[in-house]
PDB file of C-alpha atoms in Angstrom:
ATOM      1  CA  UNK A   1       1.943  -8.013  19.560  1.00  0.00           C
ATOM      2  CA  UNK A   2      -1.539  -6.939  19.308  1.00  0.00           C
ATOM      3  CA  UNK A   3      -2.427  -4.113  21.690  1.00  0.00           C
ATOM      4  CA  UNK A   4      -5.554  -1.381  22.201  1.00  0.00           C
ATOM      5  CA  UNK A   5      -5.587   1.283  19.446  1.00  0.00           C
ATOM      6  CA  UNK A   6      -2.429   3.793  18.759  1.00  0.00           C
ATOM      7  CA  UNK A   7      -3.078   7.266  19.642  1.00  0.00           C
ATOM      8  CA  UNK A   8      -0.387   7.896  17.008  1.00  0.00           C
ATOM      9  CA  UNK A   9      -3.316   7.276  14.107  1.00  0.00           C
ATOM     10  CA  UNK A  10      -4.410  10.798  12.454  1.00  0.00           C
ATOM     11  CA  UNK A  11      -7.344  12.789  13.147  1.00  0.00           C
ATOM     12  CA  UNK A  12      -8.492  11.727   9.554  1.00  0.00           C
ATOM     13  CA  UNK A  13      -8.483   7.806   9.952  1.00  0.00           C
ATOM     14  CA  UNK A  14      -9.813   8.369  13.349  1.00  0.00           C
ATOM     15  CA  UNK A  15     -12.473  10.297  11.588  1.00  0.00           C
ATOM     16  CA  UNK A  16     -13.009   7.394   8.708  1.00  0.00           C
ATOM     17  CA  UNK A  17     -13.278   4.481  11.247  1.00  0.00           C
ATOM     18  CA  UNK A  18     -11.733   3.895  14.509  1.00  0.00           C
ATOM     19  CA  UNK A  19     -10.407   0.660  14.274  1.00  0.00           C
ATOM     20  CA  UNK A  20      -9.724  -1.454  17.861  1.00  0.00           C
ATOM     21  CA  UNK A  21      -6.413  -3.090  16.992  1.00  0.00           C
ATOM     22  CA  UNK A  22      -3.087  -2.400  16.053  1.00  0.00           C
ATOM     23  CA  UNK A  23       0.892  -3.764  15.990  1.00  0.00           C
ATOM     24  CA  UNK A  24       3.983  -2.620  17.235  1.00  0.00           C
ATOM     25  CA  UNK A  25       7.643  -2.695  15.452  1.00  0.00           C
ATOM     26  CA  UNK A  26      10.309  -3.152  17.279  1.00  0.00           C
ATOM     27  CA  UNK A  27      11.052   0.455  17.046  1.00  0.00           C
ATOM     28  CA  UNK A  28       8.077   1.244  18.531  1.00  0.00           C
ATOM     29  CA  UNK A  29       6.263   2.445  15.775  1.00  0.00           C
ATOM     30  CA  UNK A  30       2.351   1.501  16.494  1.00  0.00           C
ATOM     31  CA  UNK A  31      -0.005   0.506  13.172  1.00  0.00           C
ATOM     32  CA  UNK A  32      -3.559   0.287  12.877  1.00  0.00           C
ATOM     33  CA  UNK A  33      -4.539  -3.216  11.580  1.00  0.00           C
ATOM     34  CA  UNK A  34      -7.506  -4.421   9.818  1.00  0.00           C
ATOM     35  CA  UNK A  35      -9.098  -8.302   9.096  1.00  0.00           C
ATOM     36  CA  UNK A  36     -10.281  -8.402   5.419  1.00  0.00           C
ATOM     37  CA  UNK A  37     -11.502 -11.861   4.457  1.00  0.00           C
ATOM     38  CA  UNK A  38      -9.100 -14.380   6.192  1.00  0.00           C
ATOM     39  CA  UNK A  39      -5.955 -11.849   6.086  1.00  0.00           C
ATOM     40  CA  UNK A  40      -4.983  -9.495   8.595  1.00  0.00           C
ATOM     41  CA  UNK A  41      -3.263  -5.975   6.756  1.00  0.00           C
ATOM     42  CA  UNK A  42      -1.809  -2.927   8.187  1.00  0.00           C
ATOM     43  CA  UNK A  43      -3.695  -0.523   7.673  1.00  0.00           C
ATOM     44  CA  UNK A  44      -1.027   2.500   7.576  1.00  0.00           C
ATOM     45  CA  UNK A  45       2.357   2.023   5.450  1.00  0.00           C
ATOM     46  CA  UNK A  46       5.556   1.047   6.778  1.00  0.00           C
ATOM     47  CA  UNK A  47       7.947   3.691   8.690  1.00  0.00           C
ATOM     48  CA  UNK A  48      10.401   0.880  10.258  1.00  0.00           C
ATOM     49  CA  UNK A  49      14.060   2.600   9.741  1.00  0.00           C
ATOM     50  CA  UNK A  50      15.189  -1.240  11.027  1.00  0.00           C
ATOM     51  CA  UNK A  51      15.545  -4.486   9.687  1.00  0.00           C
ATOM     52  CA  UNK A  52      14.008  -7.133  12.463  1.00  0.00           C
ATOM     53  CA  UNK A  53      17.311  -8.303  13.778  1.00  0.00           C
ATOM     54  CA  UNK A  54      18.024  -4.238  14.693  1.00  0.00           C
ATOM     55  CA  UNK A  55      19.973  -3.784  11.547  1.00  0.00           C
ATOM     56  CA  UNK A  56      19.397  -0.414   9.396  1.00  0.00           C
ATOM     57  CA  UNK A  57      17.653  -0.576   6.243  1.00  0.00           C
ATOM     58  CA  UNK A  58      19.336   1.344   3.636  1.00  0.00           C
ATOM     59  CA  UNK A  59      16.282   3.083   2.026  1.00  0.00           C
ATOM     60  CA  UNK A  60      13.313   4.087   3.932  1.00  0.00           C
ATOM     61  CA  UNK A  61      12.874   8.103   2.272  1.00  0.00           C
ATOM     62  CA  UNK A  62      10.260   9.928   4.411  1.00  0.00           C
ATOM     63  CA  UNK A  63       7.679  11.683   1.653  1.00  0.00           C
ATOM     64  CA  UNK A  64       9.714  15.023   0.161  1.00  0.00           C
ATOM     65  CA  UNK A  65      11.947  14.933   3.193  1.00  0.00           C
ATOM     66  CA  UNK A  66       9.199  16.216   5.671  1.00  0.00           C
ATOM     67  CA  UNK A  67       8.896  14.911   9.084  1.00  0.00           C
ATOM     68  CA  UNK A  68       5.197  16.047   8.798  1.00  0.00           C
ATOM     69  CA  UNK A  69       4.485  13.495   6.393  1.00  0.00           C
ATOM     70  CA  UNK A  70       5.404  10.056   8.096  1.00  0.00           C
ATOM     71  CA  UNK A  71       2.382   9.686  10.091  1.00  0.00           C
ATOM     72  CA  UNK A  72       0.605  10.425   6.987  1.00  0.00           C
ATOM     73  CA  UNK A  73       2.197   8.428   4.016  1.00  0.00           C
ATOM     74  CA  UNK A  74       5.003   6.377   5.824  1.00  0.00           C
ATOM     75  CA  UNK A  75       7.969   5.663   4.244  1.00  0.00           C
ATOM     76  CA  UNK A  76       9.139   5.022   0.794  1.00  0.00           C
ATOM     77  CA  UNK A  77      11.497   1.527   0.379  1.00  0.00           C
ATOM     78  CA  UNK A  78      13.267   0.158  -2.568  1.00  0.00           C
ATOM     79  CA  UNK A  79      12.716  -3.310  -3.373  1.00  0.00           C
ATOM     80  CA  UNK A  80      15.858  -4.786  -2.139  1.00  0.00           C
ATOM     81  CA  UNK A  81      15.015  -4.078   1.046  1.00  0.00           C
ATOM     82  CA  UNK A  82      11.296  -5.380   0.918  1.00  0.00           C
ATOM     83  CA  UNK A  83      13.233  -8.412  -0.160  1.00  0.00           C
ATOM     84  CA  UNK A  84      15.499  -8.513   2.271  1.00  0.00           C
ATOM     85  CA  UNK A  85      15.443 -11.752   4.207  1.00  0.00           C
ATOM     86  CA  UNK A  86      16.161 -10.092   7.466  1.00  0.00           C
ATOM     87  CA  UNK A  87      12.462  -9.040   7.395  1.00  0.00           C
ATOM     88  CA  UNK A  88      11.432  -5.515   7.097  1.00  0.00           C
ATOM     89  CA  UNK A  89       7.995  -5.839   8.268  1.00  0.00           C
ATOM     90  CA  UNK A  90       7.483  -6.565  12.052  1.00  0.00           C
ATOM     91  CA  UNK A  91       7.715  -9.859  13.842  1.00  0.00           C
ATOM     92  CA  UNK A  92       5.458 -12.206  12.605  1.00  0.00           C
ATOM     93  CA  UNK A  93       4.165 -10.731   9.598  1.00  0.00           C
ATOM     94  CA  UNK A  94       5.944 -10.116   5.799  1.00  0.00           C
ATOM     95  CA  UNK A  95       5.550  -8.024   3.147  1.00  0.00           C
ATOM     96  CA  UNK A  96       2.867  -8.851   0.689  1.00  0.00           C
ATOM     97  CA  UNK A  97       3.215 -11.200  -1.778  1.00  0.00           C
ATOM     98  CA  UNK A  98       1.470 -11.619  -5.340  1.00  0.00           C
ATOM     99  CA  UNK A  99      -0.858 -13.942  -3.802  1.00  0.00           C
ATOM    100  CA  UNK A 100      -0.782 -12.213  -1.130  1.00  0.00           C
ATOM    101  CA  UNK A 101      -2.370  -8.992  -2.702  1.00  0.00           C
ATOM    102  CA  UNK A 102      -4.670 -11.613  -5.068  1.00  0.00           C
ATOM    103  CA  UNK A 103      -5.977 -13.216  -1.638  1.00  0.00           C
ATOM    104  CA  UNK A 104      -7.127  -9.388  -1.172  1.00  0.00           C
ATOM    105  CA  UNK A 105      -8.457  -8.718  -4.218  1.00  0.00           C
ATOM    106  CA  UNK A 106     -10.698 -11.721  -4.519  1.00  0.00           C
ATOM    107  CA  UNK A 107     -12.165 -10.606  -1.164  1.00  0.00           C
ATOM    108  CA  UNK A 108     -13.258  -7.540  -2.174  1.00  0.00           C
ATOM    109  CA  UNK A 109     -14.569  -8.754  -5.107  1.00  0.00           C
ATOM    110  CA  UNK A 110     -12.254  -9.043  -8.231  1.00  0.00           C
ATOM    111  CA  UNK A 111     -13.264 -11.718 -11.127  1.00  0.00           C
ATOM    112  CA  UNK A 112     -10.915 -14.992 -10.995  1.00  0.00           C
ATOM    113  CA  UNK A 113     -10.382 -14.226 -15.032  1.00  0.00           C
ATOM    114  CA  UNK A 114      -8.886 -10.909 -13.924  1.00  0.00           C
ATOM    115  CA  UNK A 115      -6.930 -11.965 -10.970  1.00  0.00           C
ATOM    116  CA  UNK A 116      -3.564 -12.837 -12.914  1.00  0.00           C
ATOM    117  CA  UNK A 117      -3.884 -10.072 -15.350  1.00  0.00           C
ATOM    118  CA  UNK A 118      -1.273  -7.291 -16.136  1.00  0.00           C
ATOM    119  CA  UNK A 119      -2.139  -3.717 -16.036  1.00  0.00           C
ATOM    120  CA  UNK A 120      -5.502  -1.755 -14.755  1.00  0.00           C
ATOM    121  CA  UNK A 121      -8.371  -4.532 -12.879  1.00  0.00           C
ATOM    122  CA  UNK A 122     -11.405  -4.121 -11.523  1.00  0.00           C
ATOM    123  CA  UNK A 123     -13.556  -0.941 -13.318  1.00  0.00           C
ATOM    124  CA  UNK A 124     -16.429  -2.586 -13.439  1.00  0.00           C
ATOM    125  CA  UNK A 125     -16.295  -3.376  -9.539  1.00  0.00           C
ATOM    126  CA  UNK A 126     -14.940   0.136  -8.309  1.00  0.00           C
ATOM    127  CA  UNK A 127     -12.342  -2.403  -6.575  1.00  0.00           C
ATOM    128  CA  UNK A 128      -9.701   0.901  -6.154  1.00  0.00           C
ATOM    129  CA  UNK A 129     -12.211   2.869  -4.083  1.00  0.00           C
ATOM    130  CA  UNK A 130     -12.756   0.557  -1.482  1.00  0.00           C
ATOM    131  CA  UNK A 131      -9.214   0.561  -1.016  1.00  0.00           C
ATOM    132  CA  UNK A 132      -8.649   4.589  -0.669  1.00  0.00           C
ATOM    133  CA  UNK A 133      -9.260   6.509   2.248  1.00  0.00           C
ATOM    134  CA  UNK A 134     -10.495   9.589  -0.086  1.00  0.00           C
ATOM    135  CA  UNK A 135     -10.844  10.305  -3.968  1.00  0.00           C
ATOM    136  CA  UNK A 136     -12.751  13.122  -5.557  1.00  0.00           C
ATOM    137  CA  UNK A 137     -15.297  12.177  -8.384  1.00  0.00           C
ATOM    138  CA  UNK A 138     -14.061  12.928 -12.006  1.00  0.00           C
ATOM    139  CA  UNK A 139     -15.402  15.852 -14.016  1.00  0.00           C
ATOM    140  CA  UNK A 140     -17.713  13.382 -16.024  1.00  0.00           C
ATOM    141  CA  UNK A 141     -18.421  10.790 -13.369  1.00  0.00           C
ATOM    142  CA  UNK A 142     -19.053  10.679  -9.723  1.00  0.00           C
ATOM    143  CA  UNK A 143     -19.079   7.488  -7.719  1.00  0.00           C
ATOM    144  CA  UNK A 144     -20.996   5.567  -4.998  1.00  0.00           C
ATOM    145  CA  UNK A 145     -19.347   7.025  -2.297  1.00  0.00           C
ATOM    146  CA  UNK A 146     -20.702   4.066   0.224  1.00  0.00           C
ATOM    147  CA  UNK A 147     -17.589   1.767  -2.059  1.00  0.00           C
ATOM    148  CA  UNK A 148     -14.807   4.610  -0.329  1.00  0.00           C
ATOM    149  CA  UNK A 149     -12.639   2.425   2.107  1.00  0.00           C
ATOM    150  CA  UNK A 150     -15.127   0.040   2.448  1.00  0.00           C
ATOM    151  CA  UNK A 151     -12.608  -2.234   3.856  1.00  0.00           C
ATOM    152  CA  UNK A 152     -10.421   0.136   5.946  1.00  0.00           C
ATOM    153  CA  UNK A 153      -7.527  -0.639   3.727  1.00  0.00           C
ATOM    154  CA  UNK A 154      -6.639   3.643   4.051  1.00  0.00           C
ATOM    155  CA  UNK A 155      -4.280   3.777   1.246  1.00  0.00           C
ATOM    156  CA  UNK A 156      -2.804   7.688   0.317  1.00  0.00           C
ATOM    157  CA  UNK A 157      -1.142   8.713  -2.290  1.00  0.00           C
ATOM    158  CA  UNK A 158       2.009   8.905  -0.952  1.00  0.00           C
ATOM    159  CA  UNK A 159       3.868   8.877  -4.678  1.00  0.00           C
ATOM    160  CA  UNK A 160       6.937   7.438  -5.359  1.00  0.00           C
ATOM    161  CA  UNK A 161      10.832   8.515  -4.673  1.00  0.00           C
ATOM    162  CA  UNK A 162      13.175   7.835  -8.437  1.00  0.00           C
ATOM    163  CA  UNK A 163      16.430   8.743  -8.877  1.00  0.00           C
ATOM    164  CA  UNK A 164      16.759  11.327  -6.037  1.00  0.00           C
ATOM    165  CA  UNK A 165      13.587  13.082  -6.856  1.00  0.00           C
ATOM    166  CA  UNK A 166       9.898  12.764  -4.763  1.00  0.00           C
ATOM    167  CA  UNK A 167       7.116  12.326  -8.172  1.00  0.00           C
ATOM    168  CA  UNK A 168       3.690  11.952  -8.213  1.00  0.00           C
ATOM    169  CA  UNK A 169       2.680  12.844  -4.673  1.00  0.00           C
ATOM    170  CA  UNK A 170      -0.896  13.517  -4.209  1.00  0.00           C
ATOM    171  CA  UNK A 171      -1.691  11.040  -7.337  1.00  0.00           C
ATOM    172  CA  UNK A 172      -0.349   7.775  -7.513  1.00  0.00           C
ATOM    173  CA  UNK A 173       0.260   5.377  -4.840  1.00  0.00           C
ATOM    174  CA  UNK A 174       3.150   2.562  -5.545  1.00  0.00           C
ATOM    175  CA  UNK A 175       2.982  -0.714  -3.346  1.00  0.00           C
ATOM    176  CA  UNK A 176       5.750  -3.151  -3.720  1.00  0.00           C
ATOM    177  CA  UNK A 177       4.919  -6.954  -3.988  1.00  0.00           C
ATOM    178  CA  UNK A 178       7.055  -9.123  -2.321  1.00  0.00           C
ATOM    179  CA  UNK A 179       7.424 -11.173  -5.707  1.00  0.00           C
ATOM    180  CA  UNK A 180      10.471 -10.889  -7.373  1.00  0.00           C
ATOM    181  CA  UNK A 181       9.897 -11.257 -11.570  1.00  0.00           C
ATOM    182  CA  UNK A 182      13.430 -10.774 -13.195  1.00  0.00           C
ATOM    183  CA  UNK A 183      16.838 -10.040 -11.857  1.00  0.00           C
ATOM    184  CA  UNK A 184      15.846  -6.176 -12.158  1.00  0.00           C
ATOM    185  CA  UNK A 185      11.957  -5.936 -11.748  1.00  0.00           C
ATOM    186  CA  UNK A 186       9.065  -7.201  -9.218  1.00  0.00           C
ATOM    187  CA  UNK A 187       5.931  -6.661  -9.009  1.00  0.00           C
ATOM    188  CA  UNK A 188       3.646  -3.869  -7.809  1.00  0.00           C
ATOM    189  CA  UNK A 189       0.325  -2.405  -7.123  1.00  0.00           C
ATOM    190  CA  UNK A 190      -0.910   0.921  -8.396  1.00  0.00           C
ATOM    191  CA  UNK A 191      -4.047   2.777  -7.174  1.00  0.00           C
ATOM    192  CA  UNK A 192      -4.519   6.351  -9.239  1.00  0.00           C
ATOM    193  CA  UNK A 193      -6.647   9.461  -7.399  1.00  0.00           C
ATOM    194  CA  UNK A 194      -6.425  12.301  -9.725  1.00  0.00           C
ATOM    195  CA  UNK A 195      -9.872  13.817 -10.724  1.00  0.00           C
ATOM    196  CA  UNK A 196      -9.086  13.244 -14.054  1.00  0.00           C
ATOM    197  CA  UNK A 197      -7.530   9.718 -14.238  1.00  0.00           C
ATOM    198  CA  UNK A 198      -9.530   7.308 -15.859  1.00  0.00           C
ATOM    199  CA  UNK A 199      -8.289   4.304 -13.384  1.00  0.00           C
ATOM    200  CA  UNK A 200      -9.072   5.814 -10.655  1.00  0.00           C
ATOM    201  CA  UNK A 201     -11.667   2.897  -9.651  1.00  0.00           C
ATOM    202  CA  UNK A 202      -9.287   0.714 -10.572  1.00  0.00           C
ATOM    203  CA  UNK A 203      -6.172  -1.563  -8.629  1.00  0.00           C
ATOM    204  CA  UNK A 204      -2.984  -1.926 -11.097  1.00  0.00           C
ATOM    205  CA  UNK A 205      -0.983  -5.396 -11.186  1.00  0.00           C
ATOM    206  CA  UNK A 206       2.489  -4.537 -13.189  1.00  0.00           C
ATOM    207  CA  UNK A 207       6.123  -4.384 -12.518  1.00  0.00           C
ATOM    208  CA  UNK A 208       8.499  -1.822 -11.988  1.00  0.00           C
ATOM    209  CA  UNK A 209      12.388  -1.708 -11.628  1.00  0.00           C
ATOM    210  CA  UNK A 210      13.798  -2.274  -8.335  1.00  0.00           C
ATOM    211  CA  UNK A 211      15.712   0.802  -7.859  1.00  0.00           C
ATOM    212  CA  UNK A 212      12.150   2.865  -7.498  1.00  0.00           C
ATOM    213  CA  UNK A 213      11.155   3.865  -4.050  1.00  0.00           C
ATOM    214  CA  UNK A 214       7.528   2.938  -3.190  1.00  0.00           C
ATOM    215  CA  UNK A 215       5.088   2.129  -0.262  1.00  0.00           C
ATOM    216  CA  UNK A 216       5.061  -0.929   1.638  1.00  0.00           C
ATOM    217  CA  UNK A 217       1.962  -2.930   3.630  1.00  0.00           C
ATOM    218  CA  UNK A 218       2.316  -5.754   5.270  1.00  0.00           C
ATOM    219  CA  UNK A 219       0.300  -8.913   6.022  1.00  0.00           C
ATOM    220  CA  UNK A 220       0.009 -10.894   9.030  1.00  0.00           C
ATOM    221  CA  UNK A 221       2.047 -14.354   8.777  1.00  0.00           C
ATOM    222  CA  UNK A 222      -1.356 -16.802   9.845  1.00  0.00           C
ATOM    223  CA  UNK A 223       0.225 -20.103  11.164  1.00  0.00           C
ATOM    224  CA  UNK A 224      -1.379 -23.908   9.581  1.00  0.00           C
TER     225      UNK A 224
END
């Protein structure tokens, strides 16, 4: 259900770039949506407290418990519930997959060579910047600030919730992948934003165990 833009989105995206579309939940929650390439994204993360079929979803950790912060950063799942099949993300769409997030990546310019590689990707591109909605230059190095959320994308740092405890708020941001690698691990995506990180224009592909907490963003389903 595409409808005319959410008065729910913050002053800040407003501020960044109005965007004309967005999807409803069937909670009711309203997300901004953007087209990169041939995909359709959120652009916000997840707050559904609901699996599709009404059903609760067992995780779902609002950002160091405050109300204030779910418009902001969403919420934070673990993976069995990104996994689950009774679909966490709303009707018609699914949580991203591997491919899902390389699709993105080779939009916005990442190397083939680099596409299936672990760790940090795309330095050379400043591929993590276009993602971001902000980012401060380092102490040694400032960057082209035209490259900051080039695509709308809007990601926050929005940390990660481990073992009862809200860490790394402010600079890290955690997306699961819908892509399950071992019994106990999947994969993720990593973007850093501390002044002093050197990955900070970079996107991370690695894996993590599923009991972490971490943001979700979903991708329109696109029929044959």
């Amino acid at each position: 259900m595409v409808i005319a833009a959410s008065s729910l989105a913050s002053d800040g995206n407003a501020a960044l770039q109005p965007l004309n579309d967005t999807v409803q939940d069937g909670e009711g929650n309203h997300y901004r949506t953007v087209q990169i390439g041939g995909q359709t994204w959120l652009a916000e993360n997840l707050r559904v407290t609901k699996f599709q079929d009404g059903s609760d979803v067992r995780s779902g950790a609002i950002v160091k418990d405050d109300q204030d912060n779910l418009l902001k950063y969403g919420r934070l799942y673990n993976w069995h519930d990104v996994a689950d099949e009774r679909g966490l993300c709303p009707a018609g769409w699914r949580v991203a997959t591997d491919d899902d997030w390389k699709q993105l990546e080779r939009t916005i310019g990442m190397p083939e060579h680099d596409l299936d590689k672990m760790g940090w990707r795309g330095k050379e591109q400043d591929l993590g910047f276009q993602l971001k909605e902000a980012q401060d230059d380092g102490l040694f190095k400032r960057f082209d600030r035209s490259l900051l959320n080039k695509h709308h994308f809007s990601a926050r740092p929005a940390g990660v919730k481990w073992n009862g405890f809200y860490i790394t708020q402010g600079a890290y941001t955690e997306f699961w992948v819908a892509t399950s690698v071992t019994e106990n691990k999947a994969l993720i995506r990593t973007l850093a934003y501390s002044w002093w990180n050197a990955h900070k224009g970079e996107i991370r592909r690695a894996t993590s165990t599923k009991d972490y907490m971490f943001s979700v963003r979903c991708v329109k389903i696109e029929s044959d």
